[in-house]
């Protein structure tokens, strides 16, 4: 609505004829096409899902043919691969369900959230960050210490992920849609 009215206002204010209106429509369409193609760059990372886009063991990235919800850590558990009840592992990876995370013990905390422990597929990790030093702008080093011989834990639900590009994406999408709609009155003439 707003873009169409704006396009009509531009045509009326500049007193554009048919030829100039067609040029305006082409310019608006070209700009919106370029802007729409840049929208593909702005986005959020996909969720880390064990066995789907994150391998159960360290190694190369999974190819489409090698994606599998079962791994050596859960193959003998008799898991139902069609039962989706996501858990967030202590390694920051979301697993399809507690069984596929290799968890063998379950308990509830005081708020009723289920906690799963002794999860064979979840690597126990400890994040170590050095104390803040003299320079604020200095790149902060984060060390992830992995204990391969210890099983991790998991809690009910998907792991949180940050997506700081949603608001800029929506603003940019509004602007692109506005530019696209500005070309509509020119196409009618």
mmCIF file with all atom_site columns, C-alpha atoms in Angstrom:
data_model
loop_
_atom_site.group_PDB
_atom_site.id
_atom_site.type_symbol
_atom_site.label_atom_id
_atom_site.label_alt_id
_atom_site.label_comp_id
_atom_site.label_asym_id
_atom_site.label_entity_id
_atom_site.label_seq_id
_atom_site.pdbx_PDB_ins_code
_atom_site.Cartn_x
_atom_site.Cartn_y
_atom_site.Cartn_z
_atom_site.occupancy
_atom_site.B_iso_or_equiv
_atom_site.pdbx_formal_charge
_atom_site.auth_seq_id
_atom_site.auth_comp_id
_atom_site.auth_asym_id
_atom_site.auth_atom_id
_atom_site.pdbx_PDB_model_num
ATOM 1   C CA . UNK A 1 1   ? 0.000  0.000   0.000   1.00 0.00 ? 1   UNK A CA 1
ATOM 2   C CA . UNK A 1 2   ? 2.546  2.616   1.131   1.00 0.00 ? 2   UNK A CA 1
ATOM 3   C CA . UNK A 1 3   ? 4.946  1.877   -1.723  1.00 0.00 ? 3   UNK A CA 1
ATOM 4   C CA . UNK A 1 4   ? 2.209  2.133   -4.343  1.00 0.00 ? 4   UNK A CA 1
ATOM 5   C CA . UNK A 1 5   ? 1.063  5.485   -2.954  1.00 0.00 ? 5   UNK A CA 1
ATOM 6   C CA . UNK A 1 6   ? 4.694  6.663   -2.836  1.00 0.00 ? 6   UNK A CA 1
ATOM 7   C CA . UNK A 1 7   ? 5.224  5.577   -6.456  1.00 0.00 ? 7   UNK A CA 1
ATOM 8   C CA . UNK A 1 8   ? 2.081  7.438   -7.531  1.00 0.00 ? 8   UNK A CA 1
ATOM 9   C CA . UNK A 1 9   ? 3.223  10.533  -5.616  1.00 0.00 ? 9   UNK A CA 1
ATOM 10  C CA . UNK A 1 10  ? 6.635  10.452  -7.348  1.00 0.00 ? 10  UNK A CA 1
ATOM 11  C CA . UNK A 1 11  ? 4.984  10.175  -10.782 1.00 0.00 ? 11  UNK A CA 1
ATOM 12  C CA . UNK A 1 12  ? 2.603  13.045  -10.028 1.00 0.00 ? 12  UNK A CA 1
ATOM 13  C CA . UNK A 1 13  ? 5.202  15.311  -8.357  1.00 0.00 ? 13  UNK A CA 1
ATOM 14  C CA . UNK A 1 14  ? 7.767  14.868  -11.147 1.00 0.00 ? 14  UNK A CA 1
ATOM 15  C CA . UNK A 1 15  ? 5.023  14.920  -13.829 1.00 0.00 ? 15  UNK A CA 1
ATOM 16  C CA . UNK A 1 16  ? 6.381  11.791  -15.485 1.00 0.00 ? 16  UNK A CA 1
ATOM 17  C CA . UNK A 1 17  ? 4.997  10.650  -18.817 1.00 0.00 ? 17  UNK A CA 1
ATOM 18  C CA . UNK A 1 18  ? 4.634  7.066   -20.004 1.00 0.00 ? 18  UNK A CA 1
ATOM 19  C CA . UNK A 1 19  ? 8.268  6.744   -21.074 1.00 0.00 ? 19  UNK A CA 1
ATOM 20  C CA . UNK A 1 20  ? 9.662  8.241   -17.840 1.00 0.00 ? 20  UNK A CA 1
ATOM 21  C CA . UNK A 1 21  ? 7.255  6.104   -15.778 1.00 0.00 ? 21  UNK A CA 1
ATOM 22  C CA . UNK A 1 22  ? 8.542  3.002   -17.554 1.00 0.00 ? 22  UNK A CA 1
ATOM 23  C CA . UNK A 1 23  ? 12.113 4.056   -16.728 1.00 0.00 ? 23  UNK A CA 1
ATOM 24  C CA . UNK A 1 24  ? 11.098 4.534   -13.081 1.00 0.00 ? 24  UNK A CA 1
ATOM 25  C CA . UNK A 1 25  ? 9.546  1.054   -13.061 1.00 0.00 ? 25  UNK A CA 1
ATOM 26  C CA . UNK A 1 26  ? 12.732 -0.461  -14.530 1.00 0.00 ? 26  UNK A CA 1
ATOM 27  C CA . UNK A 1 27  ? 14.958 1.368   -12.043 1.00 0.00 ? 27  UNK A CA 1
ATOM 28  C CA . UNK A 1 28  ? 12.796 0.344   -9.067  1.00 0.00 ? 28  UNK A CA 1
ATOM 29  C CA . UNK A 1 29  ? 12.649 -3.256  -10.280 1.00 0.00 ? 29  UNK A CA 1
ATOM 30  C CA . UNK A 1 30  ? 16.413 -3.400  -10.851 1.00 0.00 ? 30  UNK A CA 1
ATOM 31  C CA . UNK A 1 31  ? 17.204 -1.934  -7.437  1.00 0.00 ? 31  UNK A CA 1
ATOM 32  C CA . UNK A 1 32  ? 14.758 -4.288  -5.722  1.00 0.00 ? 32  UNK A CA 1
ATOM 33  C CA . UNK A 1 33  ? 16.234 -7.294  -7.570  1.00 0.00 ? 33  UNK A CA 1
ATOM 34  C CA . UNK A 1 34  ? 19.731 -6.396  -6.374  1.00 0.00 ? 34  UNK A CA 1
ATOM 35  C CA . UNK A 1 35  ? 18.478 -5.809  -2.846  1.00 0.00 ? 35  UNK A CA 1
ATOM 36  C CA . UNK A 1 36  ? 16.516 -9.077  -2.772  1.00 0.00 ? 36  UNK A CA 1
ATOM 37  C CA . UNK A 1 37  ? 19.635 -11.009 -3.770  1.00 0.00 ? 37  UNK A CA 1
ATOM 38  C CA . UNK A 1 38  ? 21.518 -9.536  -0.801  1.00 0.00 ? 38  UNK A CA 1
ATOM 39  C CA . UNK A 1 39  ? 18.789 -10.750 1.574   1.00 0.00 ? 39  UNK A CA 1
ATOM 40  C CA . UNK A 1 40  ? 20.163 -14.279 1.143   1.00 0.00 ? 40  UNK A CA 1
ATOM 41  C CA . UNK A 1 41  ? 23.413 -13.198 2.801   1.00 0.00 ? 41  UNK A CA 1
ATOM 42  C CA . UNK A 1 42  ? 21.696 -11.975 5.955   1.00 0.00 ? 42  UNK A CA 1
ATOM 43  C CA . UNK A 1 43  ? 20.510 -14.909 8.010   1.00 0.00 ? 43  UNK A CA 1
ATOM 44  C CA . UNK A 1 44  ? 20.973 -16.997 11.097  1.00 0.00 ? 44  UNK A CA 1
ATOM 45  C CA . UNK A 1 45  ? 23.040 -20.106 11.518  1.00 0.00 ? 45  UNK A CA 1
ATOM 46  C CA . UNK A 1 46  ? 21.146 -23.361 11.505  1.00 0.00 ? 46  UNK A CA 1
ATOM 47  C CA . UNK A 1 47  ? 20.805 -25.240 14.763  1.00 0.00 ? 47  UNK A CA 1
ATOM 48  C CA . UNK A 1 48  ? 23.588 -27.723 15.563  1.00 0.00 ? 48  UNK A CA 1
ATOM 49  C CA . UNK A 1 49  ? 21.820 -31.096 15.488  1.00 0.00 ? 49  UNK A CA 1
ATOM 50  C CA . UNK A 1 50  ? 23.809 -34.181 16.469  1.00 0.00 ? 50  UNK A CA 1
ATOM 51  C CA . UNK A 1 51  ? 24.057 -36.681 13.625  1.00 0.00 ? 51  UNK A CA 1
ATOM 52  C CA . UNK A 1 52  ? 22.509 -34.305 11.092  1.00 0.00 ? 52  UNK A CA 1
ATOM 53  C CA . UNK A 1 53  ? 24.917 -31.407 10.619  1.00 0.00 ? 53  UNK A CA 1
ATOM 54  C CA . UNK A 1 54  ? 27.280 -32.193 13.512  1.00 0.00 ? 54  UNK A CA 1
ATOM 55  C CA . UNK A 1 55  ? 28.999 -35.603 13.590  1.00 0.00 ? 55  UNK A CA 1
ATOM 56  C CA . UNK A 1 56  ? 28.857 -37.689 16.764  1.00 0.00 ? 56  UNK A CA 1
ATOM 57  C CA . UNK A 1 57  ? 32.613 -38.137 16.617  1.00 0.00 ? 57  UNK A CA 1
ATOM 58  C CA . UNK A 1 58  ? 35.310 -35.681 15.706  1.00 0.00 ? 58  UNK A CA 1
ATOM 59  C CA . UNK A 1 59  ? 36.233 -35.785 12.073  1.00 0.00 ? 59  UNK A CA 1
ATOM 60  C CA . UNK A 1 60  ? 35.202 -34.402 8.692   1.00 0.00 ? 60  UNK A CA 1
ATOM 61  C CA . UNK A 1 61  ? 31.917 -32.625 8.089   1.00 0.00 ? 61  UNK A CA 1
ATOM 62  C CA . UNK A 1 62  ? 28.992 -34.920 7.383   1.00 0.00 ? 62  UNK A CA 1
ATOM 63  C CA . UNK A 1 63  ? 27.945 -35.371 3.787   1.00 0.00 ? 63  UNK A CA 1
ATOM 64  C CA . UNK A 1 64  ? 24.313 -35.939 2.828   1.00 0.00 ? 64  UNK A CA 1
ATOM 65  C CA . UNK A 1 65  ? 24.960 -39.673 2.388   1.00 0.00 ? 65  UNK A CA 1
ATOM 66  C CA . UNK A 1 66  ? 26.591 -40.033 5.824   1.00 0.00 ? 66  UNK A CA 1
ATOM 67  C CA . UNK A 1 67  ? 23.980 -38.258 7.958   1.00 0.00 ? 67  UNK A CA 1
ATOM 68  C CA . UNK A 1 68  ? 22.667 -40.620 10.589  1.00 0.00 ? 68  UNK A CA 1
ATOM 69  C CA . UNK A 1 69  ? 21.004 -40.114 13.951  1.00 0.00 ? 69  UNK A CA 1
ATOM 70  C CA . UNK A 1 70  ? 22.704 -43.201 15.327  1.00 0.00 ? 70  UNK A CA 1
ATOM 71  C CA . UNK A 1 71  ? 26.373 -43.428 16.124  1.00 0.00 ? 71  UNK A CA 1
ATOM 72  C CA . UNK A 1 72  ? 28.723 -45.713 18.008  1.00 0.00 ? 72  UNK A CA 1
ATOM 73  C CA . UNK A 1 73  ? 27.713 -43.969 21.252  1.00 0.00 ? 73  UNK A CA 1
ATOM 74  C CA . UNK A 1 74  ? 23.995 -44.845 20.943  1.00 0.00 ? 74  UNK A CA 1
ATOM 75  C CA . UNK A 1 75  ? 23.749 -47.744 18.479  1.00 0.00 ? 75  UNK A CA 1
ATOM 76  C CA . UNK A 1 76  ? 22.957 -50.353 21.155  1.00 0.00 ? 76  UNK A CA 1
ATOM 77  C CA . UNK A 1 77  ? 20.396 -48.215 23.018  1.00 0.00 ? 77  UNK A CA 1
ATOM 78  C CA . UNK A 1 78  ? 17.365 -49.210 20.939  1.00 0.00 ? 78  UNK A CA 1
ATOM 79  C CA . UNK A 1 79  ? 16.429 -45.572 20.314  1.00 0.00 ? 79  UNK A CA 1
ATOM 80  C CA . UNK A 1 80  ? 13.291 -44.522 18.462  1.00 0.00 ? 80  UNK A CA 1
ATOM 81  C CA . UNK A 1 81  ? 14.561 -42.279 15.694  1.00 0.00 ? 81  UNK A CA 1
ATOM 82  C CA . UNK A 1 82  ? 11.054 -40.993 14.917  1.00 0.00 ? 82  UNK A CA 1
ATOM 83  C CA . UNK A 1 83  ? 10.478 -39.649 18.440  1.00 0.00 ? 83  UNK A CA 1
ATOM 84  C CA . UNK A 1 84  ? 11.429 -35.957 18.501  1.00 0.00 ? 84  UNK A CA 1
ATOM 85  C CA . UNK A 1 85  ? 12.051 -34.719 22.041  1.00 0.00 ? 85  UNK A CA 1
ATOM 86  C CA . UNK A 1 86  ? 15.090 -32.426 21.687  1.00 0.00 ? 86  UNK A CA 1
ATOM 87  C CA . UNK A 1 87  ? 17.676 -32.099 24.431  1.00 0.00 ? 87  UNK A CA 1
ATOM 88  C CA . UNK A 1 88  ? 20.513 -29.606 24.702  1.00 0.00 ? 88  UNK A CA 1
ATOM 89  C CA . UNK A 1 89  ? 23.843 -31.230 25.463  1.00 0.00 ? 89  UNK A CA 1
ATOM 90  C CA . UNK A 1 90  ? 26.535 -29.673 27.627  1.00 0.00 ? 90  UNK A CA 1
ATOM 91  C CA . UNK A 1 91  ? 28.611 -29.462 24.434  1.00 0.00 ? 91  UNK A CA 1
ATOM 92  C CA . UNK A 1 92  ? 26.140 -26.956 22.914  1.00 0.00 ? 92  UNK A CA 1
ATOM 93  C CA . UNK A 1 93  ? 24.712 -29.460 20.436  1.00 0.00 ? 93  UNK A CA 1
ATOM 94  C CA . UNK A 1 94  ? 20.992 -30.262 20.225  1.00 0.00 ? 94  UNK A CA 1
ATOM 95  C CA . UNK A 1 95  ? 20.209 -33.967 20.058  1.00 0.00 ? 95  UNK A CA 1
ATOM 96  C CA . UNK A 1 96  ? 17.039 -35.437 18.533  1.00 0.00 ? 96  UNK A CA 1
ATOM 97  C CA . UNK A 1 97  ? 16.031 -37.088 21.816  1.00 0.00 ? 97  UNK A CA 1
ATOM 98  C CA . UNK A 1 98  ? 17.719 -38.156 25.082  1.00 0.00 ? 98  UNK A CA 1
ATOM 99  C CA . UNK A 1 99  ? 18.239 -41.716 23.877  1.00 0.00 ? 99  UNK A CA 1
ATOM 100 C CA . UNK A 1 100 ? 20.050 -40.550 20.732  1.00 0.00 ? 100 UNK A CA 1
ATOM 101 C CA . UNK A 1 101 ? 22.249 -38.377 22.980  1.00 0.00 ? 101 UNK A CA 1
ATOM 102 C CA . UNK A 1 102 ? 23.199 -41.619 24.713  1.00 0.00 ? 102 UNK A CA 1
ATOM 103 C CA . UNK A 1 103 ? 21.766 -40.527 28.078  1.00 0.00 ? 103 UNK A CA 1
ATOM 104 C CA . UNK A 1 104 ? 21.183 -43.280 30.614  1.00 0.00 ? 104 UNK A CA 1
ATOM 105 C CA . UNK A 1 105 ? 20.027 -41.356 33.709  1.00 0.00 ? 105 UNK A CA 1
ATOM 106 C CA . UNK A 1 106 ? 17.145 -38.893 34.040  1.00 0.00 ? 106 UNK A CA 1
ATOM 107 C CA . UNK A 1 107 ? 16.055 -36.585 36.851  1.00 0.00 ? 107 UNK A CA 1
ATOM 108 C CA . UNK A 1 108 ? 14.052 -33.395 37.421  1.00 0.00 ? 108 UNK A CA 1
ATOM 109 C CA . UNK A 1 109 ? 15.346 -30.153 38.899  1.00 0.00 ? 109 UNK A CA 1
ATOM 110 C CA . UNK A 1 110 ? 13.361 -27.919 41.266  1.00 0.00 ? 110 UNK A CA 1
ATOM 111 C CA . UNK A 1 111 ? 11.601 -26.169 38.354  1.00 0.00 ? 111 UNK A CA 1
ATOM 112 C CA . UNK A 1 112 ? 10.491 -29.437 36.735  1.00 0.00 ? 112 UNK A CA 1
ATOM 113 C CA . UNK A 1 113 ? 12.994 -29.362 33.871  1.00 0.00 ? 113 UNK A CA 1
ATOM 114 C CA . UNK A 1 114 ? 14.297 -32.808 33.018  1.00 0.00 ? 114 UNK A CA 1
ATOM 115 C CA . UNK A 1 115 ? 18.026 -33.288 33.382  1.00 0.00 ? 115 UNK A CA 1
ATOM 116 C CA . UNK A 1 116 ? 19.767 -36.153 31.651  1.00 0.00 ? 116 UNK A CA 1
ATOM 117 C CA . UNK A 1 117 ? 23.169 -37.352 32.803  1.00 0.00 ? 117 UNK A CA 1
ATOM 118 C CA . UNK A 1 118 ? 25.733 -39.899 31.748  1.00 0.00 ? 118 UNK A CA 1
ATOM 119 C CA . UNK A 1 119 ? 25.125 -39.053 28.067  1.00 0.00 ? 119 UNK A CA 1
ATOM 120 C CA . UNK A 1 120 ? 27.620 -41.064 26.013  1.00 0.00 ? 120 UNK A CA 1
ATOM 121 C CA . UNK A 1 121 ? 27.252 -38.995 22.816  1.00 0.00 ? 121 UNK A CA 1
ATOM 122 C CA . UNK A 1 122 ? 27.631 -35.651 24.589  1.00 0.00 ? 122 UNK A CA 1
ATOM 123 C CA . UNK A 1 123 ? 31.262 -34.738 25.065  1.00 0.00 ? 123 UNK A CA 1
ATOM 124 C CA . UNK A 1 124 ? 31.993 -33.153 28.409  1.00 0.00 ? 124 UNK A CA 1
ATOM 125 C CA . UNK A 1 125 ? 33.429 -29.708 27.765  1.00 0.00 ? 125 UNK A CA 1
ATOM 126 C CA . UNK A 1 126 ? 34.649 -26.943 29.987  1.00 0.00 ? 126 UNK A CA 1
ATOM 127 C CA . UNK A 1 127 ? 35.017 -23.446 28.582  1.00 0.00 ? 127 UNK A CA 1
ATOM 128 C CA . UNK A 1 128 ? 37.977 -21.545 29.992  1.00 0.00 ? 128 UNK A CA 1
ATOM 129 C CA . UNK A 1 129 ? 38.214 -17.805 29.407  1.00 0.00 ? 129 UNK A CA 1
ATOM 130 C CA . UNK A 1 130 ? 41.252 -15.869 30.599  1.00 0.00 ? 130 UNK A CA 1
ATOM 131 C CA . UNK A 1 131 ? 40.699 -13.080 33.101  1.00 0.00 ? 131 UNK A CA 1
ATOM 132 C CA . UNK A 1 132 ? 40.159 -9.631  31.617  1.00 0.00 ? 132 UNK A CA 1
ATOM 133 C CA . UNK A 1 133 ? 43.562 -8.144  30.995  1.00 0.00 ? 133 UNK A CA 1
ATOM 134 C CA . UNK A 1 134 ? 44.955 -4.708  30.408  1.00 0.00 ? 134 UNK A CA 1
ATOM 135 C CA . UNK A 1 135 ? 43.452 -4.020  26.989  1.00 0.00 ? 135 UNK A CA 1
ATOM 136 C CA . UNK A 1 136 ? 39.685 -3.968  26.505  1.00 0.00 ? 136 UNK A CA 1
ATOM 137 C CA . UNK A 1 137 ? 39.827 -4.154  22.687  1.00 0.00 ? 137 UNK A CA 1
ATOM 138 C CA . UNK A 1 138 ? 42.200 -7.091  22.711  1.00 0.00 ? 138 UNK A CA 1
ATOM 139 C CA . UNK A 1 139 ? 40.826 -10.292 21.187  1.00 0.00 ? 139 UNK A CA 1
ATOM 140 C CA . UNK A 1 140 ? 39.674 -12.535 24.010  1.00 0.00 ? 140 UNK A CA 1
ATOM 141 C CA . UNK A 1 141 ? 40.927 -16.091 23.802  1.00 0.00 ? 141 UNK A CA 1
ATOM 142 C CA . UNK A 1 142 ? 38.471 -18.857 24.622  1.00 0.00 ? 142 UNK A CA 1
ATOM 143 C CA . UNK A 1 143 ? 39.815 -22.318 25.257  1.00 0.00 ? 143 UNK A CA 1
ATOM 144 C CA . UNK A 1 144 ? 37.493 -25.304 25.099  1.00 0.00 ? 144 UNK A CA 1
ATOM 145 C CA . UNK A 1 145 ? 38.862 -28.212 27.072  1.00 0.00 ? 145 UNK A CA 1
ATOM 146 C CA . UNK A 1 146 ? 37.290 -31.509 26.013  1.00 0.00 ? 146 UNK A CA 1
ATOM 147 C CA . UNK A 1 147 ? 37.317 -34.537 28.251  1.00 0.00 ? 147 UNK A CA 1
ATOM 148 C CA . UNK A 1 148 ? 36.802 -37.470 25.900  1.00 0.00 ? 148 UNK A CA 1
ATOM 149 C CA . UNK A 1 149 ? 36.648 -40.056 28.689  1.00 0.00 ? 149 UNK A CA 1
ATOM 150 C CA . UNK A 1 150 ? 33.800 -38.323 30.530  1.00 0.00 ? 150 UNK A CA 1
ATOM 151 C CA . UNK A 1 151 ? 30.161 -38.329 29.492  1.00 0.00 ? 151 UNK A CA 1
ATOM 152 C CA . UNK A 1 152 ? 28.307 -35.050 29.349  1.00 0.00 ? 152 UNK A CA 1
ATOM 153 C CA . UNK A 1 153 ? 24.819 -34.072 30.415  1.00 0.00 ? 153 UNK A CA 1
ATOM 154 C CA . UNK A 1 154 ? 21.741 -32.667 28.687  1.00 0.00 ? 154 UNK A CA 1
ATOM 155 C CA . UNK A 1 155 ? 18.571 -30.740 29.547  1.00 0.00 ? 155 UNK A CA 1
ATOM 156 C CA . UNK A 1 156 ? 15.153 -30.802 27.874  1.00 0.00 ? 156 UNK A CA 1
ATOM 157 C CA . UNK A 1 157 ? 14.698 -28.489 24.900  1.00 0.00 ? 157 UNK A CA 1
ATOM 158 C CA . UNK A 1 158 ? 16.772 -27.179 22.030  1.00 0.00 ? 158 UNK A CA 1
ATOM 159 C CA . UNK A 1 159 ? 20.009 -25.308 22.692  1.00 0.00 ? 159 UNK A CA 1
ATOM 160 C CA . UNK A 1 160 ? 19.717 -21.540 22.581  1.00 0.00 ? 160 UNK A CA 1
ATOM 161 C CA . UNK A 1 161 ? 21.212 -19.796 19.606  1.00 0.00 ? 161 UNK A CA 1
ATOM 162 C CA . UNK A 1 162 ? 21.708 -16.139 19.060  1.00 0.00 ? 162 UNK A CA 1
ATOM 163 C CA . UNK A 1 163 ? 20.474 -14.464 15.919  1.00 0.00 ? 163 UNK A CA 1
ATOM 164 C CA . UNK A 1 164 ? 21.297 -10.775 15.878  1.00 0.00 ? 164 UNK A CA 1
ATOM 165 C CA . UNK A 1 165 ? 20.338 -10.290 12.238  1.00 0.00 ? 165 UNK A CA 1
ATOM 166 C CA . UNK A 1 166 ? 16.549 -10.674 12.505  1.00 0.00 ? 166 UNK A CA 1
ATOM 167 C CA . UNK A 1 167 ? 15.745 -6.980  13.090  1.00 0.00 ? 167 UNK A CA 1
ATOM 168 C CA . UNK A 1 168 ? 18.126 -5.714  10.339  1.00 0.00 ? 168 UNK A CA 1
ATOM 169 C CA . UNK A 1 169 ? 16.685 -8.381  8.018   1.00 0.00 ? 169 UNK A CA 1
ATOM 170 C CA . UNK A 1 170 ? 13.104 -7.230  8.652   1.00 0.00 ? 170 UNK A CA 1
ATOM 171 C CA . UNK A 1 171 ? 14.002 -3.554  8.193   1.00 0.00 ? 171 UNK A CA 1
ATOM 172 C CA . UNK A 1 172 ? 15.845 -4.303  4.946   1.00 0.00 ? 172 UNK A CA 1
ATOM 173 C CA . UNK A 1 173 ? 12.952 -6.482  3.748   1.00 0.00 ? 173 UNK A CA 1
ATOM 174 C CA . UNK A 1 174 ? 10.507 -3.620  4.400   1.00 0.00 ? 174 UNK A CA 1
ATOM 175 C CA . UNK A 1 175 ? 12.680 -1.204  2.394   1.00 0.00 ? 175 UNK A CA 1
ATOM 176 C CA . UNK A 1 176 ? 13.028 -3.655  -0.505  1.00 0.00 ? 176 UNK A CA 1
ATOM 177 C CA . UNK A 1 177 ? 9.273  -4.288  -0.537  1.00 0.00 ? 177 UNK A CA 1
ATOM 178 C CA . UNK A 1 178 ? 8.642  -0.536  -0.507  1.00 0.00 ? 178 UNK A CA 1
ATOM 179 C CA . UNK A 1 179 ? 10.951 -0.037  -3.513  1.00 0.00 ? 179 UNK A CA 1
ATOM 180 C CA . UNK A 1 180 ? 9.277  -2.925  -5.352  1.00 0.00 ? 180 UNK A CA 1
ATOM 181 C CA . UNK A 1 181 ? 5.814  -1.475  -4.712  1.00 0.00 ? 181 UNK A CA 1
ATOM 182 C CA . UNK A 1 182 ? 6.933  1.954   -5.990  1.00 0.00 ? 182 UNK A CA 1
ATOM 183 C CA . UNK A 1 183 ? 7.194  0.426   -9.471  1.00 0.00 ? 183 UNK A CA 1
ATOM 184 C CA . UNK A 1 184 ? 3.534  -0.673  -9.529  1.00 0.00 ? 184 UNK A CA 1
ATOM 185 C CA . UNK A 1 185 ? 1.885  2.647   -10.518 1.00 0.00 ? 185 UNK A CA 1
ATOM 186 C CA . UNK A 1 186 ? 4.400  3.004   -13.349 1.00 0.00 ? 186 UNK A CA 1
ATOM 187 C CA . UNK A 1 187 ? 3.399  -0.397  -14.699 1.00 0.00 ? 187 UNK A CA 1
ATOM 188 C CA . UNK A 1 188 ? -0.273 0.615   -14.804 1.00 0.00 ? 188 UNK A CA 1
ATOM 189 C CA . UNK A 1 189 ? 0.373  3.712   -16.949 1.00 0.00 ? 189 UNK A CA 1
#
